[in-house]
Structures are given as structure tokens and as C-alpha cells.
């Protein structure tokens, strides 16, 4: 189960860029809806959907990278300090489950 134990998540340092990228993706999705409404050629719509998927994957990979460099590194430090390997194992399991969801 995901937790929200960090007050500052790693992505908050790039929050504005992340929100800007998500806004562009949102615009792309609206554009695809217009294409469908305007009955555009299906291959052109599929091309735009592919671009949206690629953009979302890029966002996902960035968030995973932030998770590893911030949350997992912090958990590893806590595990080393306390001798409790379950701390880092929980974060790794959480990340593995997130990757599994992305690959479905």
C-alpha cells in the first residue's frame, strides 16, 4: 500500500516542469477527442495516441527515477542506520508493483 510518509517527494523539485508536461499531454488528449469528433483518419488518431502513450511513459520513467534516487536511497540509509532491512525491502516491493502496473 503506498504511503505518503515523505513531506517532500523527489519530484517536487521539478514539479513545475512535470505539471507543464502533463498539461501538454492533456492538450494532446483533447486534440485526439477533436479528431474523433471531426472523423479524422483512424491511422492519424492512432499516431497521436501513440505520441500520448510515449509522453506518459516518459513522465512515468521520470517519476520512477525520482523514486529510486530519493525514496529508495532514503530507505536504504534508514535500513543501514537501524539494521532493519524491511524498510528498504518495502520500498523496493512498492516500486516493483508500480513497474508491474505500468507494464500491463
CSV table of N, CA, C and O in Angstrom, one decimal:
chain,number,residue,atom,x,y,z
A,1,UNK,N,0.9,-1.2,0.0
A,1,UNK,CA,0.0,0.0,0.0
A,1,UNK,C,0.9,1.2,0.0
A,1,UNK,O,1.8,1.4,0.8
A,2,UNK,N,0.7,2.2,-0.9
A,2,UNK,CA,1.5,3.4,-1.0
A,2,UNK,C,1.4,4.2,0.3
A,2,UNK,O,0.3,4.3,0.9
A,3,UNK,N,2.5,4.8,0.6
A,3,UNK,CA,2.4,5.6,1.8
A,3,UNK,C,2.8,7.0,1.4
A,3,UNK,O,3.4,7.3,0.3
A,4,UNK,N,2.5,8.0,2.2
A,4,UNK,CA,2.9,9.4,1.9
A,4,UNK,C,3.7,9.9,3.1
A,4,UNK,O,3.5,11.0,3.5
A,5,UNK,N,4.7,9.1,3.5
A,5,UNK,CA,5.5,9.5,4.6
A,5,UNK,C,6.5,10.6,4.4
A,5,UNK,O,6.9,11.2,5.4
A,6,UNK,N,6.8,10.9,3.2
A,6,UNK,CA,7.8,12.0,2.9
A,6,UNK,C,7.0,13.3,2.8
A,6,UNK,O,6.0,13.4,2.0
A,7,UNK,N,7.4,14.3,3.5
A,7,UNK,CA,6.8,15.6,3.3
A,7,UNK,C,7.1,16.2,1.9
A,7,UNK,O,6.2,16.7,1.2
A,8,UNK,N,8.3,16.0,1.5
A,8,UNK,CA,8.7,16.5,0.2
A,8,UNK,C,9.1,15.2,-0.7
A,8,UNK,O,10.0,14.5,-0.3
A,9,UNK,N,8.4,15.1,-1.8
A,9,UNK,CA,8.7,14.0,-2.7
A,9,UNK,C,9.8,14.5,-3.6
A,9,UNK,O,9.9,15.7,-3.9
A,10,UNK,N,10.5,13.5,-4.2
A,10,UNK,CA,11.6,13.9,-5.1
A,10,UNK,C,11.2,14.7,-6.3
A,10,UNK,O,11.8,15.7,-6.7
A,11,UNK,N,10.0,14.4,-6.8
A,11,UNK,CA,9.5,15.2,-8.0
A,11,UNK,C,9.2,16.6,-7.7
A,11,UNK,O,9.0,17.4,-8.6
A,12,UNK,N,9.0,17.0,-6.4
A,12,UNK,CA,8.6,18.4,-6.1
A,12,UNK,C,9.7,19.4,-6.6
A,12,UNK,O,9.3,20.5,-6.9
A,13,UNK,N,10.9,19.0,-6.7
A,13,UNK,CA,11.9,19.9,-7.3
A,13,UNK,C,11.7,20.2,-8.7
A,13,UNK,O,12.1,21.2,-9.2
A,14,UNK,N,11.0,19.3,-9.4
A,14,UNK,CA,10.7,19.5,-10.9
A,14,UNK,C,9.2,19.6,-11.1
A,14,UNK,O,8.7,19.3,-12.2
A,15,UNK,N,8.5,20.0,-10.0
A,15,UNK,CA,7.0,20.0,-10.1
A,15,UNK,C,6.5,20.8,-11.2
A,15,UNK,O,5.6,20.4,-12.0
A,16,UNK,N,7.0,22.0,-11.4
A,16,UNK,CA,6.5,22.9,-12.5
A,16,UNK,C,6.7,22.3,-13.8
A,16,UNK,O,5.8,22.3,-14.7
A,17,UNK,N,7.9,21.7,-14.1
A,17,UNK,CA,8.1,21.0,-15.4
A,17,UNK,C,7.2,19.8,-15.6
A,17,UNK,O,6.7,19.6,-16.7
A,18,UNK,N,7.0,19.1,-14.5
A,18,UNK,CA,6.1,17.9,-14.6
A,18,UNK,C,4.7,18.4,-14.9
A,18,UNK,O,4.0,17.8,-15.7
A,19,UNK,N,4.2,19.4,-14.2
A,19,UNK,CA,2.9,19.9,-14.5
A,19,UNK,C,2.7,20.4,-15.9
A,19,UNK,O,1.7,20.3,-16.5
A,20,UNK,N,3.8,21.1,-16.4
A,20,UNK,CA,3.8,21.6,-17.7
A,20,UNK,C,3.7,20.5,-18.7
A,20,UNK,O,2.9,20.5,-19.7
A,21,UNK,N,4.5,19.4,-18.5
A,21,UNK,CA,4.4,18.3,-19.4
A,21,UNK,C,3.1,17.6,-19.4
A,21,UNK,O,2.5,17.2,-20.4
A,22,UNK,N,2.5,17.4,-18.2
A,22,UNK,CA,1.2,16.8,-18.0
A,22,UNK,C,0.1,17.7,-18.7
A,22,UNK,O,-0.9,17.2,-19.3
A,23,UNK,N,0.3,19.0,-18.7
A,23,UNK,CA,-0.7,19.9,-19.3
A,23,UNK,C,-0.6,19.7,-20.9
A,23,UNK,O,-1.6,19.8,-21.5
A,24,UNK,N,0.6,19.5,-21.4
A,24,UNK,CA,0.7,19.3,-22.8
A,24,UNK,C,0.1,17.9,-23.2
A,24,UNK,O,-0.6,17.8,-24.2
A,25,UNK,N,0.3,16.9,-22.4
A,25,UNK,CA,-0.4,15.6,-22.6
A,25,UNK,C,-1.9,15.8,-22.6
A,25,UNK,O,-2.6,15.3,-23.5
A,26,UNK,N,-2.4,16.6,-21.6
A,26,UNK,CA,-3.8,16.8,-21.6
A,26,UNK,C,-4.3,17.5,-22.8
A,26,UNK,O,-5.4,17.1,-23.4
A,27,UNK,N,-3.6,18.4,-23.4
A,27,UNK,CA,-3.9,19.1,-24.6
A,27,UNK,C,-3.9,18.1,-25.8
A,27,UNK,O,-4.8,18.2,-26.7
A,28,UNK,N,-3.0,17.2,-25.8
A,28,UNK,CA,-2.9,16.1,-26.8
A,28,UNK,C,-4.2,15.3,-26.8
A,28,UNK,O,-4.7,14.9,-27.8
A,29,UNK,N,-4.6,14.9,-25.6
A,29,UNK,CA,-5.8,14.1,-25.4
A,29,UNK,C,-7.0,14.8,-25.9
A,29,UNK,O,-7.8,14.2,-26.6
A,30,UNK,N,-7.1,16.1,-25.6
A,30,UNK,CA,-8.2,16.9,-26.1
A,30,UNK,C,-8.2,17.0,-27.6
A,30,UNK,O,-9.2,16.9,-28.3
A,31,UNK,N,-7.0,17.1,-28.2
A,31,UNK,CA,-6.8,17.1,-29.6
A,31,UNK,C,-7.3,15.8,-30.3
A,31,UNK,O,-7.9,15.8,-31.3
A,32,UNK,N,-7.0,14.7,-29.6
A,32,UNK,CA,-7.5,13.4,-30.1
A,32,UNK,C,-9.0,13.3,-30.1
A,32,UNK,O,-9.7,12.8,-31.0
A,33,UNK,N,-9.6,13.8,-29.0
A,33,UNK,CA,-11.1,13.9,-28.9
A,33,UNK,C,-11.6,14.7,-30.1
A,33,UNK,O,-12.7,14.3,-30.7
A,34,UNK,N,-11.0,15.8,-30.4
A,34,UNK,CA,-11.5,16.6,-31.5
A,34,UNK,C,-11.3,15.9,-32.8
A,34,UNK,O,-12.2,16.0,-33.7
A,35,UNK,N,-10.2,15.1,-33.0
A,35,UNK,CA,-10.0,14.4,-34.2
A,35,UNK,C,-11.1,13.3,-34.4
A,35,UNK,O,-11.6,13.2,-35.5
A,36,UNK,N,-11.5,12.7,-33.3
A,36,UNK,CA,-12.6,11.7,-33.4
A,36,UNK,C,-13.9,12.4,-33.7
A,36,UNK,O,-14.6,12.0,-34.6
A,37,UNK,N,-14.1,13.5,-33.1
A,37,UNK,CA,-15.4,14.3,-33.3
A,37,UNK,C,-15.4,14.7,-34.8
A,37,UNK,O,-16.5,14.7,-35.4
A,38,UNK,N,-14.2,15.1,-35.3
A,38,UNK,CA,-14.2,15.6,-36.7
A,38,UNK,C,-14.0,14.4,-37.7
A,38,UNK,O,-13.9,14.7,-38.9
A,39,UNK,N,-14.1,13.2,-37.2
A,39,UNK,CA,-14.0,12.0,-38.0
A,39,UNK,C,-12.7,11.9,-38.9
A,39,UNK,O,-12.8,11.6,-40.1
A,40,UNK,N,-11.6,12.2,-38.2
A,40,UNK,CA,-10.3,12.2,-38.9
A,40,UNK,C,-9.9,10.7,-39.2
A,40,UNK,O,-10.5,9.8,-38.6
A,41,UNK,N,-9.0,10.6,-40.0
A,41,UNK,CA,-8.5,9.3,-40.5
A,41,UNK,C,-8.0,8.5,-39.2
A,41,UNK,O,-7.2,9.0,-38.4
A,42,UNK,N,-8.4,7.2,-39.1
A,42,UNK,CA,-8.1,6.4,-37.9
A,42,UNK,C,-6.6,6.3,-37.7
A,42,UNK,O,-6.1,6.3,-36.5
A,43,UNK,N,-5.8,6.1,-38.7
A,43,UNK,CA,-4.3,6.0,-38.6
A,43,UNK,C,-3.7,7.3,-38.0
A,43,UNK,O,-2.8,7.2,-37.1
A,44,UNK,N,-4.2,8.4,-38.3
A,44,UNK,CA,-3.8,9.7,-37.8
A,44,UNK,C,-4.1,9.8,-36.3
A,44,UNK,O,-3.3,10.2,-35.5
A,45,UNK,N,-5.3,9.3,-35.9
A,45,UNK,CA,-5.7,9.3,-34.5
A,45,UNK,C,-4.8,8.3,-33.7
A,45,UNK,O,-4.3,8.6,-32.6
A,46,UNK,N,-4.5,7.1,-34.3
A,46,UNK,CA,-3.7,6.2,-33.6
A,46,UNK,C,-2.2,6.7,-33.5
A,46,UNK,O,-1.6,6.4,-32.4
A,47,UNK,N,-1.8,7.5,-34.4
A,47,UNK,CA,-0.4,8.1,-34.3
A,47,UNK,C,-0.4,9.0,-33.2
A,47,UNK,O,0.6,9.1,-32.4
A,48,UNK,N,-1.4,9.8,-33.0
A,48,UNK,CA,-1.5,10.8,-31.9
A,48,UNK,C,-1.6,10.0,-30.5
A,48,UNK,O,-1.0,10.4,-29.5
A,49,UNK,N,-2.4,8.9,-30.5
A,49,UNK,CA,-2.5,8.2,-29.3
A,49,UNK,C,-1.1,7.6,-28.9
A,49,UNK,O,-0.7,7.5,-27.7
A,50,UNK,N,-0.4,7.1,-29.9
A,50,UNK,CA,1.0,6.6,-29.7
A,50,UNK,C,1.9,7.7,-29.1
A,50,UNK,O,2.7,7.4,-28.2
A,51,UNK,N,1.8,8.9,-29.6
A,51,UNK,CA,2.6,10.0,-29.0
A,51,UNK,C,2.2,10.3,-27.6
A,51,UNK,O,3.1,10.6,-26.7
A,52,UNK,N,0.9,10.2,-27.3
A,52,UNK,CA,0.4,10.4,-25.9
A,52,UNK,C,1.0,9.3,-25.0
A,52,UNK,O,1.5,9.6,-23.9
A,53,UNK,N,0.9,8.1,-25.4
A,53,UNK,CA,1.5,7.0,-24.6
A,53,UNK,C,3.0,7.2,-24.4
A,53,UNK,O,3.4,7.0,-23.3
A,54,UNK,N,3.7,7.6,-25.4
A,54,UNK,CA,5.2,7.8,-25.2
A,54,UNK,C,5.4,8.9,-24.2
A,54,UNK,O,6.3,8.8,-23.4
A,55,UNK,N,4.6,10.0,-24.3
A,55,UNK,CA,4.8,11.1,-23.4
A,55,UNK,C,4.5,10.7,-21.9
A,55,UNK,O,5.2,11.0,-21.0
A,56,UNK,N,3.4,9.9,-21.8
A,56,UNK,CA,3.1,9.3,-20.4
A,56,UNK,C,4.2,8.4,-19.9
A,56,UNK,O,4.5,8.4,-18.7
A,57,UNK,N,4.7,7.6,-20.8
A,57,UNK,CA,5.8,6.7,-20.4
A,57,UNK,C,7.0,7.5,-19.9
A,57,UNK,O,7.7,7.1,-18.9
A,58,UNK,N,7.3,8.6,-20.6
A,58,UNK,CA,8.4,9.5,-20.2
A,58,UNK,C,8.2,10.0,-18.8
A,58,UNK,O,9.1,10.1,-18.0
A,59,UNK,N,7.0,10.5,-18.5
A,59,UNK,CA,6.6,11.0,-17.2
A,59,UNK,C,6.8,9.9,-16.2
A,59,UNK,O,7.4,10.1,-15.1
A,60,UNK,N,6.3,8.7,-16.5
A,60,UNK,CA,6.4,7.6,-15.6
A,60,UNK,C,7.8,7.2,-15.2
A,60,UNK,O,8.2,7.0,-14.1
A,61,UNK,N,8.7,7.2,-16.3
A,61,UNK,CA,10.1,6.9,-16.0
A,61,UNK,C,10.8,7.9,-15.2
A,61,UNK,O,11.6,7.6,-14.3
A,62,UNK,N,10.4,9.2,-15.4
A,62,UNK,CA,11.0,10.2,-14.6
A,62,UNK,C,10.6,10.1,-13.1
A,62,UNK,O,11.4,10.3,-12.2
A,63,UNK,N,9.3,9.7,-12.9
A,63,UNK,CA,8.8,9.5,-11.5
A,63,UNK,C,9.5,8.3,-10.9
A,63,UNK,O,9.8,8.4,-9.7
A,64,UNK,N,9.7,7.3,-11.6
A,64,UNK,CA,10.4,6.1,-11.1
A,64,UNK,C,11.8,6.4,-10.8
A,64,UNK,O,12.3,6.0,-9.7
A,65,UNK,N,12.5,7.2,-11.6
A,65,UNK,CA,13.9,7.6,-11.3
A,65,UNK,C,13.9,8.5,-10.1
A,65,UNK,O,14.8,8.3,-9.2
A,66,UNK,N,13.0,9.4,-9.9
A,66,UNK,CA,12.9,10.2,-8.7
A,66,UNK,C,12.7,9.3,-7.5
A,66,UNK,O,13.3,9.5,-6.4
A,67,UNK,N,11.8,8.3,-7.6
A,67,UNK,CA,11.5,7.4,-6.5
A,67,UNK,C,12.8,6.6,-6.1
A,67,UNK,O,13.1,6.5,-4.9
A,68,UNK,N,13.5,6.1,-7.0
A,68,UNK,CA,14.8,5.4,-6.7
A,68,UNK,C,15.8,6.3,-6.1
A,68,UNK,O,16.3,6.0,-5.0
A,69,UNK,N,16.0,7.5,-6.7
A,69,UNK,CA,17.0,8.4,-6.2
A,69,UNK,C,16.7,9.1,-4.8
A,69,UNK,O,17.6,9.5,-4.2
A,70,UNK,N,15.4,9.1,-4.5
A,70,UNK,CA,15.0,9.8,-3.3
A,70,UNK,C,14.5,8.8,-2.3
A,70,UNK,O,15.1,8.6,-1.2
A,71,UNK,N,13.4,8.2,-2.6
A,71,UNK,CA,12.7,7.3,-1.6
A,71,UNK,C,13.5,6.0,-1.3
A,71,UNK,O,13.6,5.7,-0.1
A,72,UNK,N,14.0,5.4,-2.3
A,72,UNK,CA,14.7,4.1,-2.0
A,72,UNK,C,16.1,4.4,-1.4
A,72,UNK,O,16.5,3.7,-0.5
A,73,UNK,N,16.7,5.5,-1.8
A,73,UNK,CA,18.0,5.8,-1.2
A,73,UNK,C,17.8,6.2,0.2
A,73,UNK,O,18.6,5.8,1.1
A,74,UNK,N,16.8,7.0,0.5
A,74,UNK,CA,16.4,7.3,1.9
A,74,UNK,C,16.1,6.0,2.7
A,74,UNK,O,16.6,5.9,3.9
A,75,UNK,N,15.4,5.1,2.1
A,75,UNK,CA,15.0,3.9,2.8
A,75,UNK,C,16.3,3.0,3.1
A,75,UNK,O,16.5,2.4,4.2
A,76,UNK,N,17.2,3.0,2.1
A,76,UNK,CA,18.5,2.3,2.3
A,76,UNK,C,19.3,2.9,3.5
A,76,UNK,O,19.9,2.1,4.3
A,77,UNK,N,19.3,4.2,3.5
A,77,UNK,CA,20.0,4.8,4.6
A,77,UNK,C,19.4,4.5,6.0
A,77,UNK,O,20.1,4.2,7.0
A,78,UNK,N,18.1,4.5,6.0
A,78,UNK,CA,17.4,4.2,7.2
A,78,UNK,C,17.6,2.7,7.6
A,78,UNK,O,17.8,2.4,8.8
A,79,UNK,N,17.6,1.9,6.6
A,79,UNK,CA,17.9,0.4,6.9
A,79,UNK,C,19.3,0.3,7.5
A,79,UNK,O,19.5,-0.5,8.4
A,80,UNK,N,20.3,1.0,6.9
A,80,UNK,CA,21.7,0.9,7.4
A,80,UNK,C,21.8,1.5,8.8
A,80,UNK,O,22.5,0.9,9.6
A,81,UNK,N,21.0,2.5,9.1
A,81,UNK,CA,21.1,3.1,10.4
A,81,UNK,C,20.4,2.3,11.5
A,81,UNK,O,20.9,2.2,12.6
A,82,UNK,N,19.3,1.6,11.1
A,82,UNK,CA,18.6,0.9,12.1
A,82,UNK,C,18.9,-0.6,12.1
A,82,UNK,O,18.5,-1.3,13.0
A,83,UNK,N,19.5,-1.1,11.0
A,83,UNK,CA,19.7,-2.5,10.8
A,83,UNK,C,18.4,-3.3,10.4
A,83,UNK,O,18.4,-4.5,10.3
A,84,UNK,N,17.4,-2.5,10.0
A,84,UNK,CA,16.1,-3.1,9.6
A,84,UNK,C,16.0,-3.1,8.1
A,84,UNK,O,15.7,-2.1,7.5
A,85,UNK,N,16.3,-4.3,7.5
A,85,UNK,CA,16.2,-4.4,6.1
A,85,UNK,C,14.8,-4.3,5.5
A,85,UNK,O,14.7,-4.1,4.3
A,86,UNK,N,13.8,-4.5,6.3
A,86,UNK,CA,12.4,-4.4,5.9
A,86,UNK,C,12.1,-3.1,5.3
A,86,UNK,O,11.2,-2.9,4.5
A,87,UNK,N,12.8,-2.0,5.8
A,87,UNK,CA,12.5,-0.7,5.4
A,87,UNK,C,12.7,-0.5,3.9
A,87,UNK,O,11.9,-0.1,3.1
A,88,UNK,N,13.9,-0.9,3.5
A,88,UNK,CA,14.3,-0.8,2.0
A,88,UNK,C,13.5,-1.9,1.2
A,88,UNK,O,13.1,-1.6,0.1
A,89,UNK,N,13.3,-3.0,1.8
A,89,UNK,CA,12.6,-4.1,1.0
A,89,UNK,C,11.1,-3.6,0.7
A,89,UNK,O,10.6,-3.9,-0.4
A,90,UNK,N,10.5,-2.9,1.6
A,90,UNK,CA,9.2,-2.4,1.4
A,90,UNK,C,9.1,-1.4,0.2
A,90,UNK,O,8.3,-1.5,-0.6
A,91,UNK,N,10.1,-0.5,0.2
A,91,UNK,CA,10.2,0.5,-0.9
A,91,UNK,C,10.5,-0.2,-2.3
A,91,UNK,O,9.9,0.2,-3.3
A,92,UNK,N,11.3,-1.2,-2.2
A,92,UNK,CA,11.6,-1.9,-3.5
A,92,UNK,C,10.4,-2.7,-3.9
A,92,UNK,O,10.0,-2.7,-5.1
A,93,UNK,N,9.7,-3.3,-3.0
A,93,UNK,CA,8.4,-4.0,-3.4
A,93,UNK,C,7.4,-3.0,-3.9
A,93,UNK,O,6.7,-3.3,-4.9
A,94,UNK,N,7.3,-1.9,-3.3
A,94,UNK,CA,6.4,-0.8,-3.8
A,94,UNK,C,6.7,-0.4,-5.2
A,94,UNK,O,5.9,-0.3,-6.1
A,95,UNK,N,8.0,-0.2,-5.5
A,95,UNK,CA,8.5,0.2,-6.8
A,95,UNK,C,8.2,-0.9,-7.8
A,95,UNK,O,7.8,-0.7,-9.0
A,96,UNK,N,8.5,-2.2,-7.5
A,96,UNK,CA,8.3,-3.3,-8.3
A,96,UNK,C,6.8,-3.4,-8.7
A,96,UNK,O,6.5,-3.7,-9.9
A,97,UNK,N,5.9,-3.2,-7.8
A,97,UNK,CA,4.5,-3.3,-8.0
A,97,UNK,C,4.1,-2.1,-9.0
A,97,UNK,O,3.3,-2.3,-9.9
A,98,UNK,N,4.7,-1.0,-8.8
A,98,UNK,CA,4.4,0.2,-9.7
A,98,UNK,C,4.8,-0.1,-11.1
A,98,UNK,O,4.1,0.2,-12.1
A,99,UNK,N,6.0,-0.7,-11.2
A,99,UNK,CA,6.5,-1.0,-12.6
A,99,UNK,C,5.6,-2.1,-13.2
A,99,UNK,O,5.3,-2.0,-14.4
A,100,UNK,N,5.2,-3.1,-12.4
A,100,UNK,CA,4.2,-4.1,-12.9
A,100,UNK,C,3.0,-3.4,-13.5
A,100,UNK,O,2.4,-3.8,-14.5
A,101,UNK,N,2.4,-2.5,-12.7
A,101,UNK,CA,1.2,-1.8,-13.2
A,101,UNK,C,1.5,-1.0,-14.5
A,101,UNK,O,0.6,-1.0,-15.4
A,102,UNK,N,2.6,-0.4,-14.6
A,102,UNK,CA,3.0,0.3,-15.8
A,102,UNK,C,3.1,-0.6,-17.1
A,102,UNK,O,2.8,-0.2,-18.2
A,103,UNK,N,3.5,-1.8,-16.8
A,103,UNK,CA,3.8,-2.8,-17.9
A,103,UNK,C,2.5,-3.5,-18.4
A,103,UNK,O,2.5,-4.2,-19.4
A,104,UNK,N,1.4,-3.4,-17.6
A,104,UNK,CA,0.2,-4.0,-18.0
A,104,UNK,C,-0.4,-3.4,-19.2
A,104,UNK,O,-0.3,-2.3,-19.5
